[in-house]
PDB file of C-alpha atoms and ligand atoms in Angstrom:
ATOM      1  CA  UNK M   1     181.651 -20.305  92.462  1.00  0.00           C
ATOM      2  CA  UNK M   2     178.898 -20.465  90.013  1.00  0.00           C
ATOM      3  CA  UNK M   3     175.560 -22.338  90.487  1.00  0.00           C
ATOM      4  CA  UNK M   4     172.921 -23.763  88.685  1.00  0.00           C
ATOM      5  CA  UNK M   5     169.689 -25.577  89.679  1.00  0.00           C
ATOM      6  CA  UNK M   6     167.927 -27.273  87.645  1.00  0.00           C
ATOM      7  CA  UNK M   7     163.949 -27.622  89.213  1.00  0.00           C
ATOM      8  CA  UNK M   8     160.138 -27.666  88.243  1.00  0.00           C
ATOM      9  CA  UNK M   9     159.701 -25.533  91.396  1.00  0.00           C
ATOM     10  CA  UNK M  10     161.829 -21.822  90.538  1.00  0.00           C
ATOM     11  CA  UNK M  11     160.867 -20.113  93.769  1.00  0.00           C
ATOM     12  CA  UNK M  12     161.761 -22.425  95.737  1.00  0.00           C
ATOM     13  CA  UNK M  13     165.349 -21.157  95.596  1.00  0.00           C
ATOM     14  CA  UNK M  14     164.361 -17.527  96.274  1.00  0.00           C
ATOM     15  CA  UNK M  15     165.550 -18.412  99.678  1.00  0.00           C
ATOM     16  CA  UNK M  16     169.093 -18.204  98.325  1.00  0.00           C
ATOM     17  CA  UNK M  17     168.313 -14.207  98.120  1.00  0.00           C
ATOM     18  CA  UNK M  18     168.162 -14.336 102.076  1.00  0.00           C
ATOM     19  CA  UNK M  19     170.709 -14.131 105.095  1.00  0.00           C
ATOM     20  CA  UNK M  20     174.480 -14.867 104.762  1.00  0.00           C
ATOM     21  CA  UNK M  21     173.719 -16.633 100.902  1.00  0.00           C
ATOM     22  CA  UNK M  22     172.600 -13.632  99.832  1.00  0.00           C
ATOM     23  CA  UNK M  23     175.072 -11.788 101.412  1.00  0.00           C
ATOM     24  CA  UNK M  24     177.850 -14.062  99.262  1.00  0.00           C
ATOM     25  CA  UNK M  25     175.461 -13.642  95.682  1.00  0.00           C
ATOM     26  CA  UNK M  26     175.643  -9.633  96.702  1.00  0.00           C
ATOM     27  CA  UNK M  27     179.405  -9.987  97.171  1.00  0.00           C
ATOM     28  CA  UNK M  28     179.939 -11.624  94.053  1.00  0.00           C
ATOM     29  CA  UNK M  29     181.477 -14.895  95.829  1.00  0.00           C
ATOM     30  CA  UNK M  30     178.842 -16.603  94.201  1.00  0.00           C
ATOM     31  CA  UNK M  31     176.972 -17.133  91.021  1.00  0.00           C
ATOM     32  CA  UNK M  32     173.885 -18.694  91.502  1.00  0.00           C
ATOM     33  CA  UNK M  33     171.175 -19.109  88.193  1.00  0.00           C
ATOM     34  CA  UNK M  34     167.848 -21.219  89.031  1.00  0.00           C
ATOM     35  CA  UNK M  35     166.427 -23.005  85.997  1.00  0.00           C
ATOM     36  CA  UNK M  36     162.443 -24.533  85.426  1.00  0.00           C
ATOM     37  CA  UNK M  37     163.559 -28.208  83.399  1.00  0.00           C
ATOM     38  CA  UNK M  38     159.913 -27.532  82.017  1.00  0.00           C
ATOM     39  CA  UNK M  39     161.902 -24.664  79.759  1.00  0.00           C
ATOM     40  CA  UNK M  40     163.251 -28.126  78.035  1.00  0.00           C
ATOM     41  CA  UNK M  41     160.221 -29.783  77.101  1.00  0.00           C
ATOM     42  CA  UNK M  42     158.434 -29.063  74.181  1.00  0.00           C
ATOM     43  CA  UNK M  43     154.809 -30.653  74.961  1.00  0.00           C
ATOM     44  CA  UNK M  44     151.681 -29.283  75.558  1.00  0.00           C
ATOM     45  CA  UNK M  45     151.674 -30.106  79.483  1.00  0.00           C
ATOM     46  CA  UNK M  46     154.959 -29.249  79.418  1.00  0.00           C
ATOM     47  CA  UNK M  47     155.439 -32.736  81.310  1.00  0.00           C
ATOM     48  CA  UNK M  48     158.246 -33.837  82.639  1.00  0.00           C
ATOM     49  CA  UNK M  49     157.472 -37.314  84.258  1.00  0.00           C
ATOM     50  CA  UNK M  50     155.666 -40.842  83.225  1.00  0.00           C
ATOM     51  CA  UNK M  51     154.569 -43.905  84.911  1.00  0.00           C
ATOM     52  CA  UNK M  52     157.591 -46.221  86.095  1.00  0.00           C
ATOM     53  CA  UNK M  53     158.573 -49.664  83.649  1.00  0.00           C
ATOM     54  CA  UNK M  54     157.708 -52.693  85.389  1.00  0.00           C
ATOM     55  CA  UNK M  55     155.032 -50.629  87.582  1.00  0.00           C
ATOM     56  CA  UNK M  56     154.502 -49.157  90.937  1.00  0.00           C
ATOM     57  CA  UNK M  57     153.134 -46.114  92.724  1.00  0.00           C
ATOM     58  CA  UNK M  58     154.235 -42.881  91.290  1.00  0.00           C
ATOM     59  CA  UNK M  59     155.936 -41.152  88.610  1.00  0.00           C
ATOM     60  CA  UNK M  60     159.385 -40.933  87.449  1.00  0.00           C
ATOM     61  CA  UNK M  61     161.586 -38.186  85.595  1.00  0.00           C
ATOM     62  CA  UNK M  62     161.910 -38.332  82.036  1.00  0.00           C
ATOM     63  CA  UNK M  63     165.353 -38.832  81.121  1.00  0.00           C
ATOM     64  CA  UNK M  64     164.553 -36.849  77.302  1.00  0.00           C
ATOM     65  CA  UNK M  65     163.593 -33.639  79.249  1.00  0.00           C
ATOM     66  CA  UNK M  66     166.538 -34.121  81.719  1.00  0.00           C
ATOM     67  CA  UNK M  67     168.894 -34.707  79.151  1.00  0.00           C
ATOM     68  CA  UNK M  68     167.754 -31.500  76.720  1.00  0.00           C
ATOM     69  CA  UNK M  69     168.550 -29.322  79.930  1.00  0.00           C
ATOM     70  CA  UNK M  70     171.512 -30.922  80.726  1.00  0.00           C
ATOM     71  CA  UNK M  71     173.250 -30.944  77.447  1.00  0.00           C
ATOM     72  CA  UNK M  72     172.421 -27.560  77.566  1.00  0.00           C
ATOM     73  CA  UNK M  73     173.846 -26.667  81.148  1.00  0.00           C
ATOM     74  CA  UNK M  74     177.464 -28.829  80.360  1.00  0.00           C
ATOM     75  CA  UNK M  75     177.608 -26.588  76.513  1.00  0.00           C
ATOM     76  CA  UNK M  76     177.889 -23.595  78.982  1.00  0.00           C
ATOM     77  CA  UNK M  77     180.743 -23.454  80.938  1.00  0.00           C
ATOM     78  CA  UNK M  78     183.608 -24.833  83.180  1.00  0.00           C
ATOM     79  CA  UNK M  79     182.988 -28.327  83.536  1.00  0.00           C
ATOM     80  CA  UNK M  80     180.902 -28.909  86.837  1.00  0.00           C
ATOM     81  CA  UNK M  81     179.850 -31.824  89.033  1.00  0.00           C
ATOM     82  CA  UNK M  82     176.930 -32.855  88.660  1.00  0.00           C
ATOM     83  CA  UNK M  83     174.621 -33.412  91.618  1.00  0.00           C
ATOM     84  CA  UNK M  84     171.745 -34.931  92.124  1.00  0.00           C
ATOM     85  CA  UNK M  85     170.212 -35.667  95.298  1.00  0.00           C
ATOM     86  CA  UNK M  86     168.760 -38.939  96.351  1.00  0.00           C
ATOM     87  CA  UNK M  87     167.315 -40.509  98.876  1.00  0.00           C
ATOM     88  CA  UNK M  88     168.574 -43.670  97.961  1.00  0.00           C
ATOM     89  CA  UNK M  89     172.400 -42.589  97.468  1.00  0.00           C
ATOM     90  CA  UNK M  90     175.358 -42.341 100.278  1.00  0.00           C
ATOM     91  CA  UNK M  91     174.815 -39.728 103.207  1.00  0.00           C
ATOM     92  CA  UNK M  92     176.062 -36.551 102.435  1.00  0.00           C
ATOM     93  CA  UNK M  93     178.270 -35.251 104.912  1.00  0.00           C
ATOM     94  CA  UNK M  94     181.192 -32.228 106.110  1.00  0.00           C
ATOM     95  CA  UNK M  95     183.295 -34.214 103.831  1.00  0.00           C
ATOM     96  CA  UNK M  96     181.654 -33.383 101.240  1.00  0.00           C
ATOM     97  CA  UNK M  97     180.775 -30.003 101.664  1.00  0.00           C
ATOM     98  CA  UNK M  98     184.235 -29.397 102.047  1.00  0.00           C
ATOM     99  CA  UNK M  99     185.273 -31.240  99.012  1.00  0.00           C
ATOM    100  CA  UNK M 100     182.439 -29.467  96.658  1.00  0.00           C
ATOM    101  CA  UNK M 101     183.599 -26.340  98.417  1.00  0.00           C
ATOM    102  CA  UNK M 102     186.409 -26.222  96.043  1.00  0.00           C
ATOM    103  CA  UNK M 103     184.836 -26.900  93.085  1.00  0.00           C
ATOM    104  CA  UNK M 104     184.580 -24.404  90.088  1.00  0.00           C
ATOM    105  CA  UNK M 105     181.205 -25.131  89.570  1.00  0.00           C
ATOM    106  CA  UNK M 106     178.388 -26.823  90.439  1.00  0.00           C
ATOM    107  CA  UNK M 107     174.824 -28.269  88.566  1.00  0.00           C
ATOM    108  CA  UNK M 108     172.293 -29.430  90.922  1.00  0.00           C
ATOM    109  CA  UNK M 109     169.791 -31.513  89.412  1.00  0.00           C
ATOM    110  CA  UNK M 110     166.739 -32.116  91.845  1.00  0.00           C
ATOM    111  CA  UNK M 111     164.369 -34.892  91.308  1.00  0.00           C
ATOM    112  CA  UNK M 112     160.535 -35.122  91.968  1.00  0.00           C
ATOM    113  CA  UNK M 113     158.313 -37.473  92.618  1.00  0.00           C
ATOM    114  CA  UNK M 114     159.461 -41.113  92.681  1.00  0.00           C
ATOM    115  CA  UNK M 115     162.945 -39.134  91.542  1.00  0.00           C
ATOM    116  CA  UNK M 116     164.238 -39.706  87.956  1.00  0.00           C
ATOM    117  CA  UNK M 117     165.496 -42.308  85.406  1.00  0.00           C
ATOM    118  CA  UNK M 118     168.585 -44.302  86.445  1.00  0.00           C
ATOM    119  CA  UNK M 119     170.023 -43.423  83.268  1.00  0.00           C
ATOM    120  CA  UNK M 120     170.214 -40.126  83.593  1.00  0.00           C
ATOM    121  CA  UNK M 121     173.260 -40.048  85.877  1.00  0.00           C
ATOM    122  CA  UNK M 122     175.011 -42.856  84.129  1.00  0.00           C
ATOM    123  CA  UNK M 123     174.627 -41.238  81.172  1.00  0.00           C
ATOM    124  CA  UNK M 124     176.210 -38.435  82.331  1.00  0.00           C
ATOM    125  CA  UNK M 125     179.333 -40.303  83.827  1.00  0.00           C
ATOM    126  CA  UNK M 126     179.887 -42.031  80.780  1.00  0.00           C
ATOM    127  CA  UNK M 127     180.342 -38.819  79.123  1.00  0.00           C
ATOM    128  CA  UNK M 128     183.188 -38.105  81.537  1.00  0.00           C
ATOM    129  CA  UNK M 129     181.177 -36.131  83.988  1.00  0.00           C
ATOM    130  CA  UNK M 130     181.897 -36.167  87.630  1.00  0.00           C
ATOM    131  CA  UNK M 131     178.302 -37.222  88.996  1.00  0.00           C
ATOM    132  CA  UNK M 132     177.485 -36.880  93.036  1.00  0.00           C
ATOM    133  CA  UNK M 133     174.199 -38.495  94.219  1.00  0.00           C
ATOM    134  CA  UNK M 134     173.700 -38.039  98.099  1.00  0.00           C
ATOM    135  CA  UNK M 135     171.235 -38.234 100.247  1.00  0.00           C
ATOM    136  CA  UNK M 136     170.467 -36.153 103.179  1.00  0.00           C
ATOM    137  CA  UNK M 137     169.253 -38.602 105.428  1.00  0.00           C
ATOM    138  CA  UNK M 138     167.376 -41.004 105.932  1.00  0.00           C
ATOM    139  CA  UNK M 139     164.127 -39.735 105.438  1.00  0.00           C
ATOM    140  CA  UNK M 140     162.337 -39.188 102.381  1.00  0.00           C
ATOM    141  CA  UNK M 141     161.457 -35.760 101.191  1.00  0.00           C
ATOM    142  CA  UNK M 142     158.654 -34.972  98.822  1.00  0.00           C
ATOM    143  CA  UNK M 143     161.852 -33.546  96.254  1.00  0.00           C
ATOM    144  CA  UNK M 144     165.288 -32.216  95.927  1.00  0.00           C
ATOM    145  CA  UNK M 145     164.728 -28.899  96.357  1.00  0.00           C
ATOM    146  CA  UNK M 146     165.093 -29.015 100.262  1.00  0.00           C
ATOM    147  CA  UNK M 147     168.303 -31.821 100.073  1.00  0.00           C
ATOM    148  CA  UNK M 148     170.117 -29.103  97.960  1.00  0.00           C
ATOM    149  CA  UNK M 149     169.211 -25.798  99.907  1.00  0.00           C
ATOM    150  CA  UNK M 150     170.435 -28.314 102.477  1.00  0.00           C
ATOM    151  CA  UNK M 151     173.943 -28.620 100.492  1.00  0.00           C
ATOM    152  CA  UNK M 152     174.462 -25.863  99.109  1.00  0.00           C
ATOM    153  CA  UNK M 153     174.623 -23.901 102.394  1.00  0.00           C
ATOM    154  CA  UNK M 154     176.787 -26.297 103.857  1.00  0.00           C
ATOM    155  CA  UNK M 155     178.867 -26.274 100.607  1.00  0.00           C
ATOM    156  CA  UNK M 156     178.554 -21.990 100.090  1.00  0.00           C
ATOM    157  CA  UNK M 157     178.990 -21.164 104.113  1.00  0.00           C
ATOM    158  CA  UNK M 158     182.927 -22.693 103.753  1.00  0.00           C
ATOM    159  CA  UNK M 159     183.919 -20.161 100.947  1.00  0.00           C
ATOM    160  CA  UNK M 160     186.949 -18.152 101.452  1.00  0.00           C
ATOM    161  CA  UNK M 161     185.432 -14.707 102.374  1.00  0.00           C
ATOM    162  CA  UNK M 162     181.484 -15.895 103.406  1.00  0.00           C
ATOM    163  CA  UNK M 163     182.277 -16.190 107.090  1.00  0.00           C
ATOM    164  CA  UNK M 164     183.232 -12.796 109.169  1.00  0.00           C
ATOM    165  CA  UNK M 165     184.786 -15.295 111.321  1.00  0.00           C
ATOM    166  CA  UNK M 166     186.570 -18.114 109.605  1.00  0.00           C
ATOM    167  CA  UNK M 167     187.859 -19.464 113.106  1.00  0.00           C
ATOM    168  CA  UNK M 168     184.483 -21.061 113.783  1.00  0.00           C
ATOM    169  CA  UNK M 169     184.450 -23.195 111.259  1.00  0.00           C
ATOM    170  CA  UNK M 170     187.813 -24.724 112.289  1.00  0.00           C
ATOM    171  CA  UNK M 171     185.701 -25.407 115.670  1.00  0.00           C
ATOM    172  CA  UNK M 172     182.251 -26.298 114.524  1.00  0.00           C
ATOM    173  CA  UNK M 173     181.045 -29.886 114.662  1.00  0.00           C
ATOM    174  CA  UNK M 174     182.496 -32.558 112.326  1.00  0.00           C
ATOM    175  CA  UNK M 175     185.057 -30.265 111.251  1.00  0.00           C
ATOM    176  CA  UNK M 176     188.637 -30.867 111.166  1.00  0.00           C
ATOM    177  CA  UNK M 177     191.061 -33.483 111.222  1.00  0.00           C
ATOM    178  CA  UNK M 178     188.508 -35.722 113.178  1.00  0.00           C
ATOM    179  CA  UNK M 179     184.765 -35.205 113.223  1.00  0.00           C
ATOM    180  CA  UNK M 180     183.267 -34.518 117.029  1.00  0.00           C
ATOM    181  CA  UNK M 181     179.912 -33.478 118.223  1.00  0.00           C
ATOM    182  CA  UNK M 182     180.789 -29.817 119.033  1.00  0.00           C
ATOM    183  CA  UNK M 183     181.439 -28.845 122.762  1.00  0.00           C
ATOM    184  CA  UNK M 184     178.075 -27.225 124.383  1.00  0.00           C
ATOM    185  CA  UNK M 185     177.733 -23.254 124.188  1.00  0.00           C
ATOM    186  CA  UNK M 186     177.223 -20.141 126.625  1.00  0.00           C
ATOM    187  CA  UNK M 187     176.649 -16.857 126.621  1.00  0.00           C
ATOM    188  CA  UNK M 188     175.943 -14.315 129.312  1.00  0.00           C
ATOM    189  CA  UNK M 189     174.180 -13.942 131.840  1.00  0.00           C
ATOM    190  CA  UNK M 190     176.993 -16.358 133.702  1.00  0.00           C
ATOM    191  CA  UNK M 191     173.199 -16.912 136.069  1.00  0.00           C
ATOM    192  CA  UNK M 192     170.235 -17.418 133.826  1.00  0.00           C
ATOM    193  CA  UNK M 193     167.298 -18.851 135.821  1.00  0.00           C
ATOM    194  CA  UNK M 194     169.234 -20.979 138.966  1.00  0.00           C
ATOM    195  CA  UNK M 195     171.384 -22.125 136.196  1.00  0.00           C
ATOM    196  CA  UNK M 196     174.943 -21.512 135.857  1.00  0.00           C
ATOM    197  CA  UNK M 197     177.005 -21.597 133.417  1.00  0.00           C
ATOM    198  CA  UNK M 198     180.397 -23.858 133.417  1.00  0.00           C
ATOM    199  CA  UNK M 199     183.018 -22.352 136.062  1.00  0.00           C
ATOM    200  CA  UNK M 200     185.992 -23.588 134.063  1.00  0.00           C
ATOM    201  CA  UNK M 201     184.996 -21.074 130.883  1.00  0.00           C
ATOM    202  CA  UNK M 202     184.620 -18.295 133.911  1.00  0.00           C
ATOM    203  CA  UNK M 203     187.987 -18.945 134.514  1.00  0.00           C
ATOM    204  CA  UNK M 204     189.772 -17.196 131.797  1.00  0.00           C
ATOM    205  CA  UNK M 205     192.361 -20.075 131.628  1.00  0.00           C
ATOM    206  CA  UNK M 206     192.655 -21.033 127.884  1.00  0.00           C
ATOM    207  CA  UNK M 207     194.134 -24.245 128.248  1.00  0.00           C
ATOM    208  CA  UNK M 208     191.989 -25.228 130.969  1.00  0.00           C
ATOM    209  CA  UNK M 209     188.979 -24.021 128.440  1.00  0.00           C
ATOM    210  CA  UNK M 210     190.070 -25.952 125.820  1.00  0.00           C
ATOM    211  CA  UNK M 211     190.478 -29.153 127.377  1.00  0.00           C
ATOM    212  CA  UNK M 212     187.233 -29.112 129.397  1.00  0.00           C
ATOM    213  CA  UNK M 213     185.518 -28.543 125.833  1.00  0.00           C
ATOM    214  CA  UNK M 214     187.763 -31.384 124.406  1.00  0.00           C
ATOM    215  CA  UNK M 215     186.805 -33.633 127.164  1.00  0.00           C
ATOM    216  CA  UNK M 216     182.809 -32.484 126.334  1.00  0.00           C
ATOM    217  CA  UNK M 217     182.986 -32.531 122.299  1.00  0.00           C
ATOM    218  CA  UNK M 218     184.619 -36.670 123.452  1.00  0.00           C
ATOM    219  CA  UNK M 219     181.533 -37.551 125.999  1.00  0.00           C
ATOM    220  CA  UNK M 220     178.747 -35.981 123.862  1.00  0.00           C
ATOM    221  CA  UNK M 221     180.045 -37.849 120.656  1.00  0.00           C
ATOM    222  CA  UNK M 222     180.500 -41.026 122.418  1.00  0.00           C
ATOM    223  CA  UNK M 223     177.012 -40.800 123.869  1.00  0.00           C
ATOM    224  CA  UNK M 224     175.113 -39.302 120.926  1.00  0.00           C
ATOM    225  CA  UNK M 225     177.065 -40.324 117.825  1.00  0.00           C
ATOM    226  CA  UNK M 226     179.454 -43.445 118.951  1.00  0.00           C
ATOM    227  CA  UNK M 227     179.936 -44.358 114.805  1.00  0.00           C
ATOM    228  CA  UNK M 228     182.131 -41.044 115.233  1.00  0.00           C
ATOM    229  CA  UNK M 229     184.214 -42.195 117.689  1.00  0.00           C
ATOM    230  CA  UNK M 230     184.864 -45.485 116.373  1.00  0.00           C
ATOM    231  CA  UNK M 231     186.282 -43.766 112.987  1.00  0.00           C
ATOM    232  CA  UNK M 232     189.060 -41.582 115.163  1.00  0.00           C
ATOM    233  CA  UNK M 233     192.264 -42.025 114.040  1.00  0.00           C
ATOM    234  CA  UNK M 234     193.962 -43.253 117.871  1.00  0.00           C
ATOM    235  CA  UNK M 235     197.168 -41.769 116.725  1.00  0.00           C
ATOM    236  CA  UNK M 236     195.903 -38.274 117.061  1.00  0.00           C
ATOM    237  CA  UNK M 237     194.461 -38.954 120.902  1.00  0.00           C
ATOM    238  CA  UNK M 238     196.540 -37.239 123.023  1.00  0.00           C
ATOM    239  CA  UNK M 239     196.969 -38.740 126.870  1.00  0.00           C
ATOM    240  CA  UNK M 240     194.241 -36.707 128.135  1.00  0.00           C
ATOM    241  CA  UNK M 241     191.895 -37.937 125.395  1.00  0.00           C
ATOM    242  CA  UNK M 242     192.692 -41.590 125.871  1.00  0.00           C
ATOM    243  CA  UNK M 243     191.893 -41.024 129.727  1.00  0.00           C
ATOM    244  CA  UNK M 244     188.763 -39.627 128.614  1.00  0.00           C
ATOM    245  CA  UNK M 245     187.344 -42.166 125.967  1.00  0.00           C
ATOM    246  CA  UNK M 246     188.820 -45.484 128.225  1.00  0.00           C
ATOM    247  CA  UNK M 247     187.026 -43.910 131.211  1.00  0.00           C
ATOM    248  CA  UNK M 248     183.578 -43.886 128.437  1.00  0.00           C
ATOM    249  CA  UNK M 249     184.558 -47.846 127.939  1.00  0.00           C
ATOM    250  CA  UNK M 250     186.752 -47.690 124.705  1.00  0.00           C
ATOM    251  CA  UNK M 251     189.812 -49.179 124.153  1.00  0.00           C
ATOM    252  CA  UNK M 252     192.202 -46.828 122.425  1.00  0.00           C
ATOM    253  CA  UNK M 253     195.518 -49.627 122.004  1.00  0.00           C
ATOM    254  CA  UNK M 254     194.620 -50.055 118.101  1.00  0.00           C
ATOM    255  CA  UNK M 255     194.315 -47.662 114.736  1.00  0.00           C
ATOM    256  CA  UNK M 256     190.224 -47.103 115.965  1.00  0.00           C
ATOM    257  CA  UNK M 257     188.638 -46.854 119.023  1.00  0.00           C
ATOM    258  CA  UNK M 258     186.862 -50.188 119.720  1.00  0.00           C
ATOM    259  CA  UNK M 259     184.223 -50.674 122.592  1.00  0.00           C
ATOM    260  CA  UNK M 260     184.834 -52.852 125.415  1.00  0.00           C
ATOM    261  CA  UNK M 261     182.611 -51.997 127.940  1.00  0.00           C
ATOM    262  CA  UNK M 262     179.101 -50.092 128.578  1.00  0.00           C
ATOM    263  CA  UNK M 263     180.154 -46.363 129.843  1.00  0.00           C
ATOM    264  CA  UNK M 264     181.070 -46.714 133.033  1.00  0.00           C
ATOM    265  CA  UNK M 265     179.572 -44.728 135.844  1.00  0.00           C
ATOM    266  CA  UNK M 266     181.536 -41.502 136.704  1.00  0.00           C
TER     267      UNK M 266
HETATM  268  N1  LIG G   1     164.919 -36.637  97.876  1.00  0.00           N
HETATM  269  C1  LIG G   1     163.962 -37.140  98.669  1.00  0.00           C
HETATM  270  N2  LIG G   1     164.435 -37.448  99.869  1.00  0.00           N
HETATM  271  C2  LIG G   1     165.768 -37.118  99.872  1.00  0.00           C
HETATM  272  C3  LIG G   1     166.822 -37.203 100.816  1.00  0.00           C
HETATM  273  N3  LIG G   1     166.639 -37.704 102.037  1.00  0.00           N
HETATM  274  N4  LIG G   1     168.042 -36.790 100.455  1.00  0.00           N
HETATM  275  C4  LIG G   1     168.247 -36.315  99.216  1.00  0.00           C
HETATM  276  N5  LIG G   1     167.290 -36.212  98.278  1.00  0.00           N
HETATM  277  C5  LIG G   1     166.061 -36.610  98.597  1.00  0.00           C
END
C-alpha cells in the first residue's frame, strides 16, 4: 500500500517509524511518504491559512496551497482516495478500516486550525476523485494529524502479512459479520490477588469457551454500546443468543433487535 500525508507538522508522523508500522514500512508492505503543504506555497511566511468569509474565531486552510499539493500528489500515481479528516464528517469506524484496507493507495490530507476550505474536497470529487471525510469522534482535536495516525493504524494493522496472528483480528471487537464489544481477557496467574479468573476458560472445553465468551461479547455490548445491538442482523442469532439478548430485555422476533424492557435482573 502506498501512503502519503500531506501536513504542516512532518514529525509528527515519525511515529509511523515505531512498533508493528514500522515493522510493515521495514517489510515493504507499506509505502509511507510524509509531505510539509508549506513545500506548496510560494510566500514569504510560507502561509497556509486566512481569516474565515463571513467571520468567526480562527483560521481556515487555503484552498490555493491545498490544491498546488494536491494536483501534485494525484499527477503521481495510482489513483488514491482522498482523505481528509474532520471533525464535522461521519464517524469513522471498522468498516472503514476494512474497506480502505484494500485500497491501492491512500492521500491523507490533515487540516489545522478551524480545518480547511469546503471547496477543497468538492473540488476534488468533481474531478472524479473518491473523497473520505471522517471524523474520529466526537471530540475536537487541535488537527488531523492525531485522527489519521488514528486511521491509518486501524487501516495498516488489517494488511495481509502485518499481523503474526491473523486469527485475532477475526475475534477482535467490531470485527466480523456483526460488530460486538469483544469478550473480556485473561492471562495467567489463574489467582492474581483473591481474584480468579473465569472457571469455564480453565476448563479446556472449546465449545463451552466459546459460548461463555459469546454470551459476554452479547451482555457487555448491550450494556456499554446498545446502538450495536440494535444493528444485529436477528437472522444470524443462534438459539443460545436469542436466550441471551431476550433475557437483557430485547426482542429478537424482527430483522433488528428492538428493546422492550429495562435489563432484567439475573
Ligand atoms: N480534526 C479535529 N478533530 C477531529 C476529529 N474528532 N476527527 C477527525 N479530525 C479531526
Amino acid at each position: 500500500m502506498l501512503v502519503d500525508i500531506v501536513t504542516v507538522f512532518p514529525e509528527y508522523f515519525d511515529v509511523v517509524n515505531l512498533s508493528l508500522m514500522g515493522k510493515a514500512r521495514a517489510k515493504g508492505l507499506l509505502d509511507i511518504r510524509v509531505r510539509n503543504l508549506r513545500d506548496w506555497t510560494h510566500d514569504v511566511h510560507h502561509s497556509v491559512d486566512d481569516t474565515p468569509v463571513g467571520g468567526g474565531a480562527g483560521m481556515v486552510m487555503k484552498p490555493e496551497v491545498w490544491g498546488a499539493c494536491l494536483d501534485d500528489l494525484l499527477a503521481e500515481g495510482p489513483s488514491p482516495v482522498l482523505v481528509m479528516p474532520n471533525p464535522s464528517a461521519p464517524l469513522f469506524t471498522q468498516r472503514q478500516a476494512t474497506e480502505l484496507s484494500h485500497v491501492e493507495r491512500l492521500v491523507f490530507g490533515c487540516g489545522r486550525y478551524e480545518g480547511y476550505d469546503a471547496r477543497i474536497p468538492e473540488y476534488y470529487r468533481g474531478q472524479g476523485v473518491d473523497v473520505r471525510e471522517y471524523s474520529i469522534g466526537d471530540y475536537v482535536l487541535n488537527g488531523g494529524e492525531v485522527a489519521v495516525t488514528a486511521m491509518l493504524e486501524a487501516i495498516v494493522r488489517l494488511l495481509p502479512g502485518f499481523m503474526g496472528n491473523p486469527e485475532s483480528i477475526v475475534e477482535e471487537s467490531y470485527t466480523g459479520r456483526d460488530a460486538l464489544l469483544e469478550h473480556r481477557q485473561y492471562t495467567k496467574p489463574a489467582l492474581w490477588r483473591g481474584m480468579a479468573v473465569p472457571d469455564v476458560l480453565l476448563g479446556g472445553d472449546h465449545a463451552r469457551v466459546d459460548r461463555f465468551r459469546r454470551d459476554e461479547a452479547l451482555r457487555r455490548t448491550s450494556e456499554i454500546r446498545p446502538d450495536l445491538i440494535a444493528a444485529l442482523d436477528c437472522t444470524h442469532l443462534d438459539k443460545a443468543d436469542r436466550r441471551v439478548l431476550e433475557d437483557l430485555g430485547w426482542d429478537v422476533s424482527g430483522a433488528h433487535p428492538t428493546r422492550v424492557s429495562p435489563e432484567k435482573d439475573r
